[in-house]
Every structure is written in structure tokens, then in C-alpha cells.
CSV table of N, CA and C in Angstrom, one decimal:
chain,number,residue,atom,x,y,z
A,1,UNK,N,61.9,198.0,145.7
A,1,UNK,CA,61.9,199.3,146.5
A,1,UNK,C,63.3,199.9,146.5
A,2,UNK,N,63.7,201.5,146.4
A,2,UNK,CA,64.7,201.4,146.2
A,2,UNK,C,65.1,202.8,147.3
A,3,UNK,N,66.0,203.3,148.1
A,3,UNK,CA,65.9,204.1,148.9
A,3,UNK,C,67.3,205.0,148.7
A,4,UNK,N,67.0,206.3,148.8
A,4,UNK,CA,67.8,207.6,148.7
A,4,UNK,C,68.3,208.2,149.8
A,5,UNK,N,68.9,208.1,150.4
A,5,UNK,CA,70.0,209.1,151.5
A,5,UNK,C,70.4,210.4,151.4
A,6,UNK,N,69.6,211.2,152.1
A,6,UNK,CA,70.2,212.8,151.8
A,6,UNK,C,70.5,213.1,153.2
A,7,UNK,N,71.9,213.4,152.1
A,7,UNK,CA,73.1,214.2,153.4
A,7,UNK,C,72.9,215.5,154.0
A,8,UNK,N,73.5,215.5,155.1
A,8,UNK,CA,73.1,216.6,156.0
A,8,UNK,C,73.6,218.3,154.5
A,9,UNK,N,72.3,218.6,155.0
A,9,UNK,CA,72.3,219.9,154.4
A,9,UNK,C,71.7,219.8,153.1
A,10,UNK,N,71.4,218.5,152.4
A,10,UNK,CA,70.8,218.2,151.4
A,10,UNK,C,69.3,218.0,151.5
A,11,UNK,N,68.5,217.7,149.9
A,11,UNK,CA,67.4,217.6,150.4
A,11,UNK,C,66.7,216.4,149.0
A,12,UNK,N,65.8,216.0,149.3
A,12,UNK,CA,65.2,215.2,148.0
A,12,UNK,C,63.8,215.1,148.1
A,13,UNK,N,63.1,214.6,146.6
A,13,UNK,CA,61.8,214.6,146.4
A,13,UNK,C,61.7,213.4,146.0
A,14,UNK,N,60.3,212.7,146.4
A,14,UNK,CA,60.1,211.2,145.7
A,14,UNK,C,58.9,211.4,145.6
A,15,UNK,N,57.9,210.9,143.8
A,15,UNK,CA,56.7,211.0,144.0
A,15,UNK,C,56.9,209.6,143.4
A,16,UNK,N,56.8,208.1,144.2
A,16,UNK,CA,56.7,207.3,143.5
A,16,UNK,C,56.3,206.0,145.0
A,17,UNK,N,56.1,205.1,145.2
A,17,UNK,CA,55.3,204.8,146.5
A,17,UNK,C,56.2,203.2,146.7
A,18,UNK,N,57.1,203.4,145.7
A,18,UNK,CA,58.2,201.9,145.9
A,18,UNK,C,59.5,203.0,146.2
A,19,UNK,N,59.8,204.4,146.6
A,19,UNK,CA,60.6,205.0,146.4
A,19,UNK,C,61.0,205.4,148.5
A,20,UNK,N,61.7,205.0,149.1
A,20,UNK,CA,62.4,205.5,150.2
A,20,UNK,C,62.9,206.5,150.7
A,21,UNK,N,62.6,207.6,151.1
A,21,UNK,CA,63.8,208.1,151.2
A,21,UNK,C,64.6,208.7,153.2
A,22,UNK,N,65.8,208.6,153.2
A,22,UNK,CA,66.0,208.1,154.3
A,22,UNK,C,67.0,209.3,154.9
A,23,UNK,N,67.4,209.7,156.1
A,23,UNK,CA,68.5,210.1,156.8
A,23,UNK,C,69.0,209.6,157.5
A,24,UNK,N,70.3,209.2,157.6
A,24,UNK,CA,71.5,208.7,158.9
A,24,UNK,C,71.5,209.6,159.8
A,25,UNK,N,71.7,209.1,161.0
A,25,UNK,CA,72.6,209.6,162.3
A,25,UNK,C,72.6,211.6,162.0
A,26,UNK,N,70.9,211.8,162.8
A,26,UNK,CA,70.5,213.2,162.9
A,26,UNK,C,71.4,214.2,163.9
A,27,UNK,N,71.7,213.4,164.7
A,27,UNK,CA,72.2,214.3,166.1
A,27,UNK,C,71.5,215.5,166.2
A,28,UNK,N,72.4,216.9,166.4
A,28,UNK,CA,71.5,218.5,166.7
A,28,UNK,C,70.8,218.8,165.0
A,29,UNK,N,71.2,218.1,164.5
A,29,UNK,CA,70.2,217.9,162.8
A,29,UNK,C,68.7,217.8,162.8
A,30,UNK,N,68.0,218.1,161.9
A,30,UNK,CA,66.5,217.6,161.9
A,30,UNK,C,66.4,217.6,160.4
A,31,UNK,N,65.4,216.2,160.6
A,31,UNK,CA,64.6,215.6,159.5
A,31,UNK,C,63.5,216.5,159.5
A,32,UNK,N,63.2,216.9,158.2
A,32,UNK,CA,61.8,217.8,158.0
A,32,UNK,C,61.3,217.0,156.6
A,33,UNK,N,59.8,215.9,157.5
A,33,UNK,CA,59.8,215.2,156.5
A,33,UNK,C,58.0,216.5,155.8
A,34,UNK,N,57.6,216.2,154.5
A,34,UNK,CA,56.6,216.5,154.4
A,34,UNK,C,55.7,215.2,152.7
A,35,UNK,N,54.6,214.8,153.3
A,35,UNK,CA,54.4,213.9,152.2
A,35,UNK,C,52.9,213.9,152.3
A,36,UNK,N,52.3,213.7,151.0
A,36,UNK,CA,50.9,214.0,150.1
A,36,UNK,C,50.7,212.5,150.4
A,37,UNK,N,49.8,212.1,151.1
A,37,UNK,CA,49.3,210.6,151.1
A,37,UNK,C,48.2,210.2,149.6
A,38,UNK,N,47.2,211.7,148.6
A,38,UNK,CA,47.0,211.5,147.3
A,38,UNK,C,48.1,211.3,146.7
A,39,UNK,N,48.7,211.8,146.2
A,39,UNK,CA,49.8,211.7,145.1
A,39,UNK,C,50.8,211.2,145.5
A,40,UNK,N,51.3,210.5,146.8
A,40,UNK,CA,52.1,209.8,147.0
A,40,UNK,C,53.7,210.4,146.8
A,41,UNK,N,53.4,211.8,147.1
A,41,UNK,CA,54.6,212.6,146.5
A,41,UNK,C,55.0,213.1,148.2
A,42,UNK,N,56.7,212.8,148.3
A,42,UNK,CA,57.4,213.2,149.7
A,42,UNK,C,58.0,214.3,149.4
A,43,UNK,N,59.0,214.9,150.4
A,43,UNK,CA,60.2,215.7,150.4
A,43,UNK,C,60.8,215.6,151.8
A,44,UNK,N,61.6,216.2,151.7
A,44,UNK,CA,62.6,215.6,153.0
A,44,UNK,C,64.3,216.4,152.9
A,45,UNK,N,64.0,216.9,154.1
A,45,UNK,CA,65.7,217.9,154.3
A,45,UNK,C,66.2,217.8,155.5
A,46,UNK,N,67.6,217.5,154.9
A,46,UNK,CA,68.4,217.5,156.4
A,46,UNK,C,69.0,218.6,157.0
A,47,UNK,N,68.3,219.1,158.0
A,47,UNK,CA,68.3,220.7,158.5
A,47,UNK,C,69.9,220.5,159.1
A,48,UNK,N,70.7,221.5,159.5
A,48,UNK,CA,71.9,221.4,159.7
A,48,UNK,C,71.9,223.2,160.9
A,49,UNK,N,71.1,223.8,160.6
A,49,UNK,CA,70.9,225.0,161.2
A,49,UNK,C,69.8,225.9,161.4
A,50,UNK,N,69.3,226.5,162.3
A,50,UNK,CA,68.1,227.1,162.5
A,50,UNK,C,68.1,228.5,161.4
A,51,UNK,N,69.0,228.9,161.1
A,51,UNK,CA,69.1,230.6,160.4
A,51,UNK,C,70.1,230.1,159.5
A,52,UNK,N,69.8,230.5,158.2
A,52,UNK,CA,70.9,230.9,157.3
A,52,UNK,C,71.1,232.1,157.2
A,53,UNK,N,72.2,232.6,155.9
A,53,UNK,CA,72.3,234.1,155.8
A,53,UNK,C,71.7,234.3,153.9
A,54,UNK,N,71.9,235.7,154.1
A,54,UNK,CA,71.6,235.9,153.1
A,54,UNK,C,72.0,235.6,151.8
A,55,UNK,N,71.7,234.9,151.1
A,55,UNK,CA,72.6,234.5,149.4
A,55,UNK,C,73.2,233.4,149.8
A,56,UNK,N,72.7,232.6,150.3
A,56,UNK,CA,73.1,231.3,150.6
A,56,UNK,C,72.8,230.2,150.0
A,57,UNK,N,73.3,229.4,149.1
A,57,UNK,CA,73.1,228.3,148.1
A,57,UNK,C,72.3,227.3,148.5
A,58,UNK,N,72.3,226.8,149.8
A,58,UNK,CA,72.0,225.6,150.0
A,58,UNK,C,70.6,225.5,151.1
A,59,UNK,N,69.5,226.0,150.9
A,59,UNK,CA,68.0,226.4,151.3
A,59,UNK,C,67.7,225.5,152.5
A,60,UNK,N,67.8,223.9,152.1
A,60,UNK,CA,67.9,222.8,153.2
A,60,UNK,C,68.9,222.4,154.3
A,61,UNK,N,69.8,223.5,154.3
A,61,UNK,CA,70.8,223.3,155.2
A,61,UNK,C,70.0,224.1,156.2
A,62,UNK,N,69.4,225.1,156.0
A,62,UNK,CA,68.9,225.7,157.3
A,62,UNK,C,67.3,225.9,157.4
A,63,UNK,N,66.9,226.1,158.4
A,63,UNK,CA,65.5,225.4,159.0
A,63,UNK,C,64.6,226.6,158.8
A,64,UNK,N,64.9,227.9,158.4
A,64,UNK,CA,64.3,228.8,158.1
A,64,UNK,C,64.1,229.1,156.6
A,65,UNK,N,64.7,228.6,155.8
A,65,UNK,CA,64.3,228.5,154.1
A,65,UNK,C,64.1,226.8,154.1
A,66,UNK,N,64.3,225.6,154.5
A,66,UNK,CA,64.0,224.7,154.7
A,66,UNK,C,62.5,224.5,154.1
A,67,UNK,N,61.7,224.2,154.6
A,67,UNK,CA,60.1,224.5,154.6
A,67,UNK,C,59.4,225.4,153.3
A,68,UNK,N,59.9,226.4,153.6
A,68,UNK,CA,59.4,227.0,152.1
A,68,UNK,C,59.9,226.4,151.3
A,69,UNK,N,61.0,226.3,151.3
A,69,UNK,CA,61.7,225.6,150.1
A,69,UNK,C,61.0,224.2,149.4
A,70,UNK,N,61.0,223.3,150.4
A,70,UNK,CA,59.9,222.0,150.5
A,70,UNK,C,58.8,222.0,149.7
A,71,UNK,N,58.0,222.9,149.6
A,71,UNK,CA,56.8,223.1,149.6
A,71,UNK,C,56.8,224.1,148.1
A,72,UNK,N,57.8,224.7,148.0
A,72,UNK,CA,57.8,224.8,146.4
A,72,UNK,C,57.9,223.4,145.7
A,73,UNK,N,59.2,222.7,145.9
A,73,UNK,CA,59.6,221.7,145.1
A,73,UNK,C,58.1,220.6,145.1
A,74,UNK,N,57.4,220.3,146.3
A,74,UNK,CA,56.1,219.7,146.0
A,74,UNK,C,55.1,219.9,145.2
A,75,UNK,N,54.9,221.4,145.2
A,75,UNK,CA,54.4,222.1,144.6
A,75,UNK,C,54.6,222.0,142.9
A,76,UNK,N,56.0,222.0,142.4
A,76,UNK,CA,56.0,221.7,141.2
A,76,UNK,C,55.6,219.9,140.7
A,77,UNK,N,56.0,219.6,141.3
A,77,UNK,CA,55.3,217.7,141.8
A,77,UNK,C,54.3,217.5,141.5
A,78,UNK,N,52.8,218.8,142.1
A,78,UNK,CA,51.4,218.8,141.8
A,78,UNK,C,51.3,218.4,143.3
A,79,UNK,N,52.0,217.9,144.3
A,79,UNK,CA,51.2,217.3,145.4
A,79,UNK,C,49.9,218.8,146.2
A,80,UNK,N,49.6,218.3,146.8
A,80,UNK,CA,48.2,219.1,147.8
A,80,UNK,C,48.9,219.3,149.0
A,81,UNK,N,49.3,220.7,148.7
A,81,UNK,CA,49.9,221.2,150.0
A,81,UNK,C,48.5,221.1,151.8
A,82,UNK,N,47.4,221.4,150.7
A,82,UNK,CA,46.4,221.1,152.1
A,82,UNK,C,46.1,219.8,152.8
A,83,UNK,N,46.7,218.9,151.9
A,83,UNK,CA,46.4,217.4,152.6
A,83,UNK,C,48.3,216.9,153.0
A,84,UNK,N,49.2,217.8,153.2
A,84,UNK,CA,50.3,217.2,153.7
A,84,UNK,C,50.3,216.7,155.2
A,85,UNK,N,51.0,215.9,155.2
A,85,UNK,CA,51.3,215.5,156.3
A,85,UNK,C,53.1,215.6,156.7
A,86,UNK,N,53.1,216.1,158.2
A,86,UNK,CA,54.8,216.6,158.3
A,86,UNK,C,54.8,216.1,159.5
A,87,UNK,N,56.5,215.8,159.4
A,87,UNK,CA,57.1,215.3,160.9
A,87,UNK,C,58.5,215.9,160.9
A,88,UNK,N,58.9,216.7,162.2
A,88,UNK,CA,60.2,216.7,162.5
A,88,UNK,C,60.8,215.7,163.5
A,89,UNK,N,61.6,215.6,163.1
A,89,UNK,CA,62.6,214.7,163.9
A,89,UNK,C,64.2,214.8,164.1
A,90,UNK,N,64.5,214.7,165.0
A,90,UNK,CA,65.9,215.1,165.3
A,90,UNK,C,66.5,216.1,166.7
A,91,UNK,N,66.7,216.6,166.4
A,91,UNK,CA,67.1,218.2,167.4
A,91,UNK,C,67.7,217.7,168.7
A,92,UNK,N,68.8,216.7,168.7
A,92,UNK,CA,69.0,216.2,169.8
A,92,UNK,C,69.9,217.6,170.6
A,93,UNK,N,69.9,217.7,172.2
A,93,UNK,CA,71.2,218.1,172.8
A,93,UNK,C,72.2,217.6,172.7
A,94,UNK,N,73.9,218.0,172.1
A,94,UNK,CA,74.1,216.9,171.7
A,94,UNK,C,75.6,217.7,173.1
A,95,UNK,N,75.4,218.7,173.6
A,95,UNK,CA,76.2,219.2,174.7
A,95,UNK,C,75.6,219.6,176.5
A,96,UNK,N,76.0,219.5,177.3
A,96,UNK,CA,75.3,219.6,178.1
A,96,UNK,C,74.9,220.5,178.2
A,97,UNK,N,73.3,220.4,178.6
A,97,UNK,CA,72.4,221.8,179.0
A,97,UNK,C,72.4,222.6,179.9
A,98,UNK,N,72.6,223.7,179.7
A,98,UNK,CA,72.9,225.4,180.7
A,98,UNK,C,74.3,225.7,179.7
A,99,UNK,N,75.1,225.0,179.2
A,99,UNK,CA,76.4,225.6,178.6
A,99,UNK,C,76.1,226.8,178.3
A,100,UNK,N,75.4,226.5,177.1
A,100,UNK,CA,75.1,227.9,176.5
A,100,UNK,C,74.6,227.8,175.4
A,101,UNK,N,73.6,228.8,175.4
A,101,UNK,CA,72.4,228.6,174.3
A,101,UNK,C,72.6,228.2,172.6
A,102,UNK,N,74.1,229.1,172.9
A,102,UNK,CA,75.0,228.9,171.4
A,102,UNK,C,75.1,227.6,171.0
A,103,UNK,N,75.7,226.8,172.2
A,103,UNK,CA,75.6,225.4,171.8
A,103,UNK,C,74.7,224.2,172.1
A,104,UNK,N,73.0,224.6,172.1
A,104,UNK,CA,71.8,224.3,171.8
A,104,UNK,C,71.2,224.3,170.4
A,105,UNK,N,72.1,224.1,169.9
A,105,UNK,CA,71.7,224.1,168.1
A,105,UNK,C,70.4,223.1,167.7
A,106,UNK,N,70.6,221.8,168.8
A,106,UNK,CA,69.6,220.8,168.5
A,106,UNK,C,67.6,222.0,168.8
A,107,UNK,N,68.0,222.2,169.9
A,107,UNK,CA,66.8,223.3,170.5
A,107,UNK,C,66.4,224.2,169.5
A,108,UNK,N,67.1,224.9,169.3
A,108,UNK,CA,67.2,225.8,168.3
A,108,UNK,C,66.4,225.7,166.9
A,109,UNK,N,67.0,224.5,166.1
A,109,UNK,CA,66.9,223.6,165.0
A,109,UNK,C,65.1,223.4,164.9
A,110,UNK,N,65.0,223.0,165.9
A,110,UNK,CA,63.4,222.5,165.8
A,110,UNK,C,62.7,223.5,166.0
């Protein structure tokens, strides 16, 4: 079995069922997993922000191209977007709550 680490703001695809793939230490981050239990085909992004901007390289750093994005790359895979199965995970407070909404990124995130 062999397992993959994608760094915050990164993202990866595994269609293979000896294949891992993993995130470290989420904090206000989120795991956006999505995976085809037919084809054994995953994807997985480490969200870093709720909104990107426009012309922005990196789709899995933020949680609003995130998902679409996902869902193409499966898509080329062949997996069945109608039989996915998804989990978020993450979105911790990682400042005290009432500060300010600004720094509710974890809230936000998810």
C-alpha cells in the first residue's frame, strides 16, 4: 500500500484501491474528500480558503473552485459522479470566537 500527502492548497487523484491518500495537521483548512466506491477512483484537496480570485492558478487552494474542480479530474478517471461519496473535514476555529468574522476562516472554509 502506498500513500500520498497533499499539501495545503494542493490536491490529488487515486484510482487504485492499494493507493492512500492522506492530509497532515488541517487546522482552519479542510479536507474535501470525494470517492467512487465502483471504480475505486478518489480525489482529495486541501482547502486553504473559502473564495479565490479571479485567474488564480491553484483551484484546490480555495473551497469555491475546489469541488468543481474535483469532479472534473474524476470525471476524466471515468468515476460516477452519481454514486460519489464525500466528506469534509477540518474547519477548525483556530482564534477565539466573536473576534471577528475575518478571522473565522475555519467557519467560513466549510
Amino acid at each position: 500500500m502506498t500513500t500520498t500527502t497533499v499539501g495545503l492548497g494542493q490536491w490529488q487523484t487515486s484510482r487504485s484501491p492499494g493507493e492512500s491518500l492522506c492530509i497532515l495537521g488541517l487546522g482552519s483548512a479542510v479536507a474535501v474528500c470525494l470517492y467512487d466506491p465502483h471504480t475505486h477512483t478518489a480525489a482529495l484537496a486541501h482547502v486553504m480558503l473559502p473564495t479565490g480570485r479571479d485567474g488564480e492558478e491553484t483551484p484546490a487552494k480555495y473551497g469555491d473552485r475546489a469541488i468543481p474542480f474535483l469532479l472534473e479530474k474524476l470525471g476524466e478517471k471515468q468515476a460516477r459522479v452519481d454514486s460519489l461519496r464525500v466528506a469534509v473535514l477540518g474547519g477548525a476555529t483556530m482564534m477565539c470566537r466573536g473576534t471577528s468574522a475575518l478571522l473565522e476562516i475555519g467557519d467560513r472554509n466549510v
